[in-house]
Coordinates of C-alpha atoms in Angstrom, one line a residue:
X1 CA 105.2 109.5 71.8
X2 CA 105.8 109.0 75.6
X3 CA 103.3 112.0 76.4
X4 CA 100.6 110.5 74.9
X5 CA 98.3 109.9 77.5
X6 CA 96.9 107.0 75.3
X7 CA 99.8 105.3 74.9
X8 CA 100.9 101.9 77.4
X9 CA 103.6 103.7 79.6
X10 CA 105.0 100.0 79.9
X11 CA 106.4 100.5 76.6
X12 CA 107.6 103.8 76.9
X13 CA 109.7 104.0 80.1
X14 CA 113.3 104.6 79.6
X15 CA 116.7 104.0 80.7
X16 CA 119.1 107.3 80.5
X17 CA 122.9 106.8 80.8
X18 CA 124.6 108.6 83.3
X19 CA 126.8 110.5 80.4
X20 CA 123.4 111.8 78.9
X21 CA 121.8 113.2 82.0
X22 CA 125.4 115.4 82.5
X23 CA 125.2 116.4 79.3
X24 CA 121.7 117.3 79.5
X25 CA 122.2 119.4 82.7
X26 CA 125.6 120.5 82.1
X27 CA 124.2 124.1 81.2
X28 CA 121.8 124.6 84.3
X29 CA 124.1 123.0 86.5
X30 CA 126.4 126.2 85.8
X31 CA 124.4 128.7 87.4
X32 CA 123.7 126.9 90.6
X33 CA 125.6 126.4 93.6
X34 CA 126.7 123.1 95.0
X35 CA 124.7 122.6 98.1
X36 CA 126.4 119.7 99.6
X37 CA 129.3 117.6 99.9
X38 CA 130.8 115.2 97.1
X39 CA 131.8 112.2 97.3
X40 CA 134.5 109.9 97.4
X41 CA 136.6 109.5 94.3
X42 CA 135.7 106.7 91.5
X43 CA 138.0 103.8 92.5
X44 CA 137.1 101.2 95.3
X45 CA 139.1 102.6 98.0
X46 CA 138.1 98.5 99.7
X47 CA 136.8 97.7 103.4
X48 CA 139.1 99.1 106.3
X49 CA 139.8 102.4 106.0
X50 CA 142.0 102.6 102.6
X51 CA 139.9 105.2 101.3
X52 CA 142.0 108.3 100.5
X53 CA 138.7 110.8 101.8
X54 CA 136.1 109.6 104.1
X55 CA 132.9 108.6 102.9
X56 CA 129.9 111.9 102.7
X57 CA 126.5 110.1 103.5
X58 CA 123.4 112.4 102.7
X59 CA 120.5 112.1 105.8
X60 CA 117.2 113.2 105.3
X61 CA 116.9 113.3 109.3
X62 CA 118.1 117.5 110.4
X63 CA 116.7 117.7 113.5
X64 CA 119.3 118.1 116.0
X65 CA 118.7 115.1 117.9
X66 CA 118.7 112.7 115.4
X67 CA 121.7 114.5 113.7
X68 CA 123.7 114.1 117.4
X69 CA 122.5 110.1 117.6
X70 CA 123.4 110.0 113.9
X71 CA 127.3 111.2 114.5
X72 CA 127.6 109.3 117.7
X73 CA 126.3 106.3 115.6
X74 CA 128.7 106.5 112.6
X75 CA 132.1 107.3 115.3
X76 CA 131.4 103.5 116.6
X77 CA 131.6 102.7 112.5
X78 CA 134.7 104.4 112.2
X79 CA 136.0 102.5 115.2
X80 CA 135.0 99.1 114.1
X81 CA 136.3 99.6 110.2
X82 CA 138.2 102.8 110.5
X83 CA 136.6 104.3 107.1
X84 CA 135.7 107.8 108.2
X85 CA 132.3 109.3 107.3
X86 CA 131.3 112.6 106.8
X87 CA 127.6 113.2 107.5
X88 CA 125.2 116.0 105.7
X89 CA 121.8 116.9 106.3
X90 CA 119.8 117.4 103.4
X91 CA 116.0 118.5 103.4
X92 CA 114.0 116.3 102.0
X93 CA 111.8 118.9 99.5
X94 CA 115.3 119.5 98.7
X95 CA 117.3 116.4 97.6
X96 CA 115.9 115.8 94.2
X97 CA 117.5 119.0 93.0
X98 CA 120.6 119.0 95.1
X99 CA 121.3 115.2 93.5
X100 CA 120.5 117.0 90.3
X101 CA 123.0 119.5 90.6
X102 CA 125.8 117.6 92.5
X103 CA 125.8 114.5 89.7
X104 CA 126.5 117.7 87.1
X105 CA 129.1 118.9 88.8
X106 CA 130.6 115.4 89.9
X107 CA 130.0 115.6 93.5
X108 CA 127.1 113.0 94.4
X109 CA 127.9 111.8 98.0
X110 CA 128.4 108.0 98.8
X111 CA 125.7 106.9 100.2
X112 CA 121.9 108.9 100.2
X113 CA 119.0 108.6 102.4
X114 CA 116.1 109.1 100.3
X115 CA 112.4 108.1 100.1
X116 CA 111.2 105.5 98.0
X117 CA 109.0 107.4 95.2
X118 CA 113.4 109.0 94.2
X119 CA 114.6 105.2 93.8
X120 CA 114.0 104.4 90.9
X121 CA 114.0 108.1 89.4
X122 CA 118.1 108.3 90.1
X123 CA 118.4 104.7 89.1
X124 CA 116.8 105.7 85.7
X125 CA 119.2 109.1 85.6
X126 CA 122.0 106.5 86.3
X127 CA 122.7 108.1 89.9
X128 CA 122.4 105.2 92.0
X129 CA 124.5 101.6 91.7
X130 CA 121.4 99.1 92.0
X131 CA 124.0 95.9 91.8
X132 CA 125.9 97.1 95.0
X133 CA 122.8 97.6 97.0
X134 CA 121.9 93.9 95.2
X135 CA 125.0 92.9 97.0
X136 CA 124.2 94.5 100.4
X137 CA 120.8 92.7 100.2
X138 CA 122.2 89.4 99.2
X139 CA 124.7 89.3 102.0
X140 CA 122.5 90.3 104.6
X141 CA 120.1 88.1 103.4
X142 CA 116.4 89.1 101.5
X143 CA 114.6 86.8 103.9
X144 CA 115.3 89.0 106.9
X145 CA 113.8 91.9 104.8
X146 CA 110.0 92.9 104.8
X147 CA 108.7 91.6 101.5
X148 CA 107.3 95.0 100.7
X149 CA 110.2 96.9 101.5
X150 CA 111.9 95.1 98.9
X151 CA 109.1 95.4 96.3
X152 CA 109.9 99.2 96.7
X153 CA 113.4 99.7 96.4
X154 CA 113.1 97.0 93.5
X155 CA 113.0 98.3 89.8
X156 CA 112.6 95.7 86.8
X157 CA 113.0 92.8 90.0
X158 CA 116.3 93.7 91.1
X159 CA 117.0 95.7 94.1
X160 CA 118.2 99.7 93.6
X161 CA 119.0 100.9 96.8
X162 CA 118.2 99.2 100.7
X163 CA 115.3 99.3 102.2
X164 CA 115.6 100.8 106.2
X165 CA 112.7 101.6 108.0
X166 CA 109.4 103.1 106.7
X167 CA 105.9 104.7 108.3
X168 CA 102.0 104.8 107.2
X169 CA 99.9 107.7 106.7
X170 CA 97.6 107.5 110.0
X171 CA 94.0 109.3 110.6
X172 CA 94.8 111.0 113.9
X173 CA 91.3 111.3 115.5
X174 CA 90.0 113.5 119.0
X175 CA 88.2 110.2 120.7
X176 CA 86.9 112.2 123.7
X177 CA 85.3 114.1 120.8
X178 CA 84.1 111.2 118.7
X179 CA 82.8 109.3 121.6
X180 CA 80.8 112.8 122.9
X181 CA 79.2 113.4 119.3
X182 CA 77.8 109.6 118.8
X183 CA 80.0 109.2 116.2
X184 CA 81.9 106.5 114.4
X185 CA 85.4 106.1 114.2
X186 CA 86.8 108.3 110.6
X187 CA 87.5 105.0 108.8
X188 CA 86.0 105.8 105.6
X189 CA 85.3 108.8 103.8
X190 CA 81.6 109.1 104.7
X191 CA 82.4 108.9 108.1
X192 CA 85.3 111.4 107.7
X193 CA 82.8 114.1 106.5
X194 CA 80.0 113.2 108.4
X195 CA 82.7 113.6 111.4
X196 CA 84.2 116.8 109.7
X197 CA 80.9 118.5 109.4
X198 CA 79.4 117.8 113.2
X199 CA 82.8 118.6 114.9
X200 CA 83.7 121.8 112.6
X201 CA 82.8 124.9 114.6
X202 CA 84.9 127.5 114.2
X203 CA 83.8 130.5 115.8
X204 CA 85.4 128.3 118.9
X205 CA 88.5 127.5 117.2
X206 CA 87.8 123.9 116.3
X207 CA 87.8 122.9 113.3
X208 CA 86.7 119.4 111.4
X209 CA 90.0 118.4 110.0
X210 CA 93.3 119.9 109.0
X211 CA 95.1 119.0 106.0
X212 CA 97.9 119.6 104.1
X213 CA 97.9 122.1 101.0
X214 CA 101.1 124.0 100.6
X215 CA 101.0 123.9 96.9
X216 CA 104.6 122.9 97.2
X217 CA 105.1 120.3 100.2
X218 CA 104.6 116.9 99.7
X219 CA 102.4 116.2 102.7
X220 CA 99.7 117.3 100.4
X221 CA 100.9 114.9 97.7
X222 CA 100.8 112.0 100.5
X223 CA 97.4 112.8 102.1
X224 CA 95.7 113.0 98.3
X225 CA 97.4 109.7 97.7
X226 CA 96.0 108.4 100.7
X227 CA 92.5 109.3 99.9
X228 CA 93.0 108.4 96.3
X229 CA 94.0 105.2 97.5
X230 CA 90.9 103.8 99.4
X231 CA 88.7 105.2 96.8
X232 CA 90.5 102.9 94.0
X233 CA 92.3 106.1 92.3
X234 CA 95.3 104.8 91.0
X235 CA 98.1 106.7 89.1
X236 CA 98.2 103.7 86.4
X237 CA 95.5 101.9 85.8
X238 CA 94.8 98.8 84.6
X239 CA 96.1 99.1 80.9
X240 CA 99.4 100.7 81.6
X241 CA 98.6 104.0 81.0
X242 CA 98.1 107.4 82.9
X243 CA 94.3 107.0 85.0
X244 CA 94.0 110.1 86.6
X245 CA 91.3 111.4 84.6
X246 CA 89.4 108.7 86.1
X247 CA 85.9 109.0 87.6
X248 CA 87.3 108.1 91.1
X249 CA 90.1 111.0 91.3
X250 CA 88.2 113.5 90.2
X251 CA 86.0 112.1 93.1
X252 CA 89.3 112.7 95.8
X253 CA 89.4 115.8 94.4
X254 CA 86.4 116.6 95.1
X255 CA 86.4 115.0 98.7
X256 CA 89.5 117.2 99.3
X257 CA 88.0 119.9 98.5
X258 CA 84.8 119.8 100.6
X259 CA 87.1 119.1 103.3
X260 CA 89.5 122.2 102.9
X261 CA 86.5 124.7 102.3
X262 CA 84.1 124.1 104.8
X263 CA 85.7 122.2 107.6
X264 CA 89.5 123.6 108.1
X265 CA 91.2 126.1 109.1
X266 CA 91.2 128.7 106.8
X267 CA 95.7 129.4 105.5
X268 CA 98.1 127.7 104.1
X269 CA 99.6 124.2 105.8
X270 CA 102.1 122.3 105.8
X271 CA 102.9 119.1 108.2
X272 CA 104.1 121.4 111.2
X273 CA 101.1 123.7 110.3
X274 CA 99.0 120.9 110.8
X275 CA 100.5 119.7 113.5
X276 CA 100.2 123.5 115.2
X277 CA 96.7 123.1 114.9
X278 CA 96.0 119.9 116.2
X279 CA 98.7 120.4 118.8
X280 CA 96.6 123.3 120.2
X281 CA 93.7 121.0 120.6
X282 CA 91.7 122.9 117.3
X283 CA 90.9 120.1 115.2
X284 CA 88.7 117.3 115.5
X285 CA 91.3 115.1 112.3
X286 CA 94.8 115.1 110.9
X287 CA 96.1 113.2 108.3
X288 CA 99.8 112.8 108.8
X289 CA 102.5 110.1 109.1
X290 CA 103.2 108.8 113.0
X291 CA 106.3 111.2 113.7
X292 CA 103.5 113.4 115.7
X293 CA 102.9 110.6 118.4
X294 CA 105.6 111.5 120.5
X295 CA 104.6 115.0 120.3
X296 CA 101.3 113.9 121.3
X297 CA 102.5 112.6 124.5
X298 CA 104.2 116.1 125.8
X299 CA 107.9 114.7 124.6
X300 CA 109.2 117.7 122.5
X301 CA 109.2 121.3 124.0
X302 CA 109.6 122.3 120.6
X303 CA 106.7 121.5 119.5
X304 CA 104.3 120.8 123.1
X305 CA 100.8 119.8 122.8
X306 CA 98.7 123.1 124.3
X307 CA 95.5 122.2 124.1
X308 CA 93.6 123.4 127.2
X309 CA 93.9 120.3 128.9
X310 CA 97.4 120.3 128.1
X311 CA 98.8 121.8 131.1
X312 CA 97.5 119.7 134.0
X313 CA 97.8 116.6 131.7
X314 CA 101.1 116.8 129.1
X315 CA 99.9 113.2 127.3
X316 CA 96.0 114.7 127.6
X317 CA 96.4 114.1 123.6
X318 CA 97.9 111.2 123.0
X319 CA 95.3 109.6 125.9
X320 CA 92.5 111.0 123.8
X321 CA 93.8 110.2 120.2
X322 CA 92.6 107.4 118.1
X323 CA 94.8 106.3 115.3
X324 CA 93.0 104.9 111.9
X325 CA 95.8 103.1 109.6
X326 CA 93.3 102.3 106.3
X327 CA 90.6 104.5 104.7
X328 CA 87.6 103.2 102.8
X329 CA 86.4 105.6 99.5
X330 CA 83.2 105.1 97.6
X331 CA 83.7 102.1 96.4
X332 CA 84.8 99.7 99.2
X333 CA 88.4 100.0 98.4
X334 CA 90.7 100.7 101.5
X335 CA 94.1 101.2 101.4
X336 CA 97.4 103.0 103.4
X337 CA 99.7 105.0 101.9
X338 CA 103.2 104.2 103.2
X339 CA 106.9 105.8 102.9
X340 CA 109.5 104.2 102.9
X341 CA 113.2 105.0 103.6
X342 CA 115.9 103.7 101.3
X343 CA 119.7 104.3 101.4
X344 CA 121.7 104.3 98.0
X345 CA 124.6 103.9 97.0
X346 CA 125.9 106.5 93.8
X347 CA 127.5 105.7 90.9
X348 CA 130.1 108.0 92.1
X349 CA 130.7 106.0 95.4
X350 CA 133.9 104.3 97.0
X351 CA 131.8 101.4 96.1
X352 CA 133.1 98.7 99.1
X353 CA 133.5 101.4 101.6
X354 CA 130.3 102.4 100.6
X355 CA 128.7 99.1 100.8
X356 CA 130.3 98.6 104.6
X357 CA 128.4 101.7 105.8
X358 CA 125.1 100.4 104.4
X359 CA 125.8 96.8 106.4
X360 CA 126.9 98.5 109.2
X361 CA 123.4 100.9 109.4
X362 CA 121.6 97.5 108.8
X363 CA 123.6 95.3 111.1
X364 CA 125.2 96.9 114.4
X365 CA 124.3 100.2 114.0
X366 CA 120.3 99.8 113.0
X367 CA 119.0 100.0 116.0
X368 CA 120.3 103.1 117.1
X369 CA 119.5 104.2 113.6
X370 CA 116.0 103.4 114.5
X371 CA 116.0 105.4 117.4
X372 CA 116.7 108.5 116.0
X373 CA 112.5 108.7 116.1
X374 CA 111.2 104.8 116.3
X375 CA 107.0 106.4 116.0
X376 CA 108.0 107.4 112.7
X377 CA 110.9 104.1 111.4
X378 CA 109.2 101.0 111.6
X379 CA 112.0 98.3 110.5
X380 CA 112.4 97.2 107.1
X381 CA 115.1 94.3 108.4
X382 CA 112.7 92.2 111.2
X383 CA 116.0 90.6 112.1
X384 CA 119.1 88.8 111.1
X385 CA 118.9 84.8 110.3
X386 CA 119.4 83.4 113.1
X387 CA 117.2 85.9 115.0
X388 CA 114.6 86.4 112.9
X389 CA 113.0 89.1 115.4
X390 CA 116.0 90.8 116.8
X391 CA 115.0 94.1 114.9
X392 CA 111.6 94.5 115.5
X393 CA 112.1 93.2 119.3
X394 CA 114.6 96.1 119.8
X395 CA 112.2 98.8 117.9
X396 CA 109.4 98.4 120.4
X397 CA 111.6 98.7 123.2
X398 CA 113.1 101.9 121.8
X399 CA 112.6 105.7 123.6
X400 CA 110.5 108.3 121.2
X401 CA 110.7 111.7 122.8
X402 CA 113.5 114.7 122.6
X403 CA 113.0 116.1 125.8
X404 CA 111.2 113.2 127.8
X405 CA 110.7 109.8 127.1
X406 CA 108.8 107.3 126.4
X407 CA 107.8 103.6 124.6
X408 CA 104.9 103.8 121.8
X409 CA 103.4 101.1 123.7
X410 CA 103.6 102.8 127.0
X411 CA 101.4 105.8 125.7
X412 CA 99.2 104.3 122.7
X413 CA 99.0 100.4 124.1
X414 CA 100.3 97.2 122.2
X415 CA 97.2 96.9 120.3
X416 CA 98.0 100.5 118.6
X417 CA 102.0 99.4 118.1
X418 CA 100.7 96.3 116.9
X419 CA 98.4 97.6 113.9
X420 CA 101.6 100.0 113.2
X421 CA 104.1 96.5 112.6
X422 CA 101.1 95.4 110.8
X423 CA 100.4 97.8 108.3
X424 CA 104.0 98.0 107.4
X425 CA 103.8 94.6 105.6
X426 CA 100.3 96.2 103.1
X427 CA 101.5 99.8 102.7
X428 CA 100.2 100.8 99.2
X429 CA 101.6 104.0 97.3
X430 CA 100.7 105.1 93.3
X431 CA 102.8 103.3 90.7
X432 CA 106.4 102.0 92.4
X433 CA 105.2 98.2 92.5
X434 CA 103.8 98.5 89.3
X435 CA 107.1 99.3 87.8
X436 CA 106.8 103.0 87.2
X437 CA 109.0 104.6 89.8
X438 CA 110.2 106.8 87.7
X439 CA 107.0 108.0 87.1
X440 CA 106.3 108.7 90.1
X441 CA 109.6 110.4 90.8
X442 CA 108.5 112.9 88.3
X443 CA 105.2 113.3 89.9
X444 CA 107.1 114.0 93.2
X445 CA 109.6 116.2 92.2
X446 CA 107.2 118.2 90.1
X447 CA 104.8 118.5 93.0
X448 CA 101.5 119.0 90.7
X449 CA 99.4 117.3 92.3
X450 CA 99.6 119.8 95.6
X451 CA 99.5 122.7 93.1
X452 CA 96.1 121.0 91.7
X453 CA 94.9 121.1 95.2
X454 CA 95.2 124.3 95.6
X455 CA 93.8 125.2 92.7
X456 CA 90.7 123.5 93.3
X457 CA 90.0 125.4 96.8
X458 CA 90.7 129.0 95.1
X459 CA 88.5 128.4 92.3
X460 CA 90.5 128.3 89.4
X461 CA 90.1 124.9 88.1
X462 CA 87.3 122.5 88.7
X463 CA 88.0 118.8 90.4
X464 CA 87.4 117.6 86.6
X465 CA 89.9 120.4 85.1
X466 CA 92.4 119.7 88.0
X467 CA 92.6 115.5 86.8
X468 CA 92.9 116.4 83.2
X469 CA 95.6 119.3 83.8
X470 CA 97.6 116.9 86.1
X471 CA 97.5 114.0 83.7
X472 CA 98.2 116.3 80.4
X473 CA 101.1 118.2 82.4
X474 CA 102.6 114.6 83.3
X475 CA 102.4 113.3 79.9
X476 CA 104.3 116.7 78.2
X477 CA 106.8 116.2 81.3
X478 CA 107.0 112.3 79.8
X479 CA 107.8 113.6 76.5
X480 CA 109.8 116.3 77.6
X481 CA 112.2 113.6 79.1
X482 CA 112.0 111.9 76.1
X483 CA 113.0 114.4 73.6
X484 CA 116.2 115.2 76.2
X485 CA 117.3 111.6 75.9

């Protein structure tokens, strides 16, 4: 049976038609409201503006800035084309269900901005049209496309959505505090706690690290995936078949754990939590993706760096941070975790309309897609063919900031922006490239291994009991899935 945890997922995955997953949610779908936007209607309205309604493209990105540069950037599409667009913002912790409920009640927008670990989850639940994003890909050309950001939005070799932009999970680090303490940069997880346990004093409101453990926010899912990462924990192992009861998670278990009891902040956190903390100049470490750095550098009033050197000096923090891309475990592994962003295109799209959005976002309009926040959307198109740069040339030259501004390289150097272009060509992340995206979207959407976490720190299960429960809670999700279909 597909739940067996003994059993080579590689012959178990599966396939659901779009007819069955309707059925399937047809009854739960009754009692919840539509949260967004539909669509346009099933026939291929064609490029130009023939489309009887406009287009409703789902964005991940709420904050009002990005929302503004967002609307301003899809006007200039309407002007060139004349296909109108209707824009939604959609939380991310949100989307899986609100996809859920919207293909149930035949409303799924267009197009969908979505992370990677969803891809292949709605391709499986027959959501997403993988041969039109094929055809977006193919006309702009695959060459002019990071080779991982392909590998990601790929399922069985063919593309299922298009890969945009995308950002590492980065070891933010106090250097004026390393380099007082003697101590070496937190590049592997010795020197984390070693770090964690000389810098942790919290009867002055500094603590060793803060990380993420809201039992039900996926920072805590990507920081665990991080670790588990460098110290060779993989979601699949070798053989095809589930591996987290494997010695070397139950070791990032407990390696999370020492770190949340005895050298953070006591509370629950999620990424602006963390960012609060570090932010107010309390913590020595943070674990989080790059969309901080501006922040960092005094550019948001909404969320200003405090710290007590703050005030005479707003970019006191992002003067004194060191960023570390790849973590080392126990075993000489070392690894990034890495997001990235995909846009789909739904089974229930005005398909060539549709498609014209998705070249335009990729074509005219990236760059100002990219500069909604360029710390945290490293492009996934370096260029177009006969500028094989153009995209990445533009990126570095873009503003971060909301309320100032500012260049990455102008406040962390081009060595820093450098290692960031860099590690976007090796992230690493638990299953997708292995074939199991759907997997993983189950994982995600579940959010069990942040719930494990958290049961760790309050005592209720041991870092041994916590790998089991995940694994045998995935595998009865597996065969729940199964028995549905």
């Amino acid at each position: 049976m597909i739940g067996d945890p003994t059993m080579p997922l590689s012959t178990t995955r599966r396939r659901p038609a779009r007819r069955r997953l309707a059925l399937a949610l047809a009854a739960a779908a009754a009692t919840l409201a539509v949260t967004a936007c539909g669509g346009g209607d099933d026939t291929d309205g064609g490029a130009g503006g023939e489309s009887s309604e406009p287009l409703t493209f789902w964005t991940l990105e709420s904050e009002p800035n990005r929302v503004a540069r967002t609307e301003a950037n899809l006007e200039r599409f309407t002007e060139q084309t004349g296909i109108e667009v209707d824009l939604v913002t959609v939380e991310e912790t949100a989307v899986p269900q609100q996809m859920i409920t919207n293909a149930a009640s035949g409303t799924l927008p267009d197009v969908v901005d979505h992370p990677m670990v969803m891809t292949s989850r709605w391709l499986g639940d027959g959501l997403l049209d993988g041969e039109a994003a094929q055809e977006v890909v193919d006309e702009l050309d695959p060459a002019t496309f990071r080779e991982a950001g392909l590998e990601f939005a790929a399922v069985d070799g063919e593309v299922a959505a298009v890969p945009t932009s995308g950002w590492g999970l980065i070891m933010h680090y106090r250097k004026d505090w390393f380099d007082a303490a003697g101590l070496e940069p937190p590049t592997s997880f010795e020197n984390i706690l070693a770090a964690a346990q000389a810098l942790h004093d919290p009867e002055n409101d500094r603590y060793g690290i803060v990380l993420g453990n809201d039992p039900g926010h996926q920072v805590t899912q990507q920081i665990f995936e991080h670790f588990a990462l460098g110290n060779g924990c993989q979601l699949i192992g070798e053989d095809d078949r589930l591996a987290l009861e494997d010695e070397r998670c139950v070791e990032t278990f407990e390696f999370y754990d020492e770190l949340l009891k005895n050298h953070s902040p006591a509370g629950t956190f999620n990424s602006v939590d963390q960012r609060a903390v570090y932010l107010a100049g309390q913590a020595a470490m943070m674990p989080q993706g790059p969309f901080t750095l501006h922040r960092l550098a005094g550019l948001e009033d909404a969320e200003l760096a405090n710290c007590p050197e703050c005030t005479a000096e707003p970019g006191y923090l992002a003067a004194n941070t060191g960023l570390v891309s790849q973590i080392e475990g126990y075993h000489g592994d070392t690894a990034q975790y890495g997001r990235i962003s995909n846009l789909g295109i739904t089974v229930d799209a005005d398909t060539e309309n549709a498609q014209e959005l998705v070249k335009y976002l990729l074509g005219d309009g990236y760059t100002e897609w990219l500069a909604q926040v360029p710390n945290g959307m490293i492009p996934m198109r370096t260029g177009t063919p006969e500028e094989p740069e153009m995209f990445v040339d533009a990126w570095q030259e873009l503003n971060m900031g909301v309320d100032r501004e500012g260049t990455l390289v102008e406040y962390y150097g081009e060595d820093t922006v450098a290692a960031l272009v860099d590690g976007a060509q090796n992230f690493d992340a638990w299953g997708i490239q292995q074939g199991f995206g759907e997997l993983v979207g189950v994982l995600y959407e579940l959010t069990t291994i942040p719930a494990a976490v958290g049961e760790v720190q309050n005592g209720v299960l041991t870092p041994e009991e916590a790998a089991a429960d995940v694994q045998q809670k995935l595998s009865d999700e597996l065969e729940l899935i199964e028995s549905a279909g």
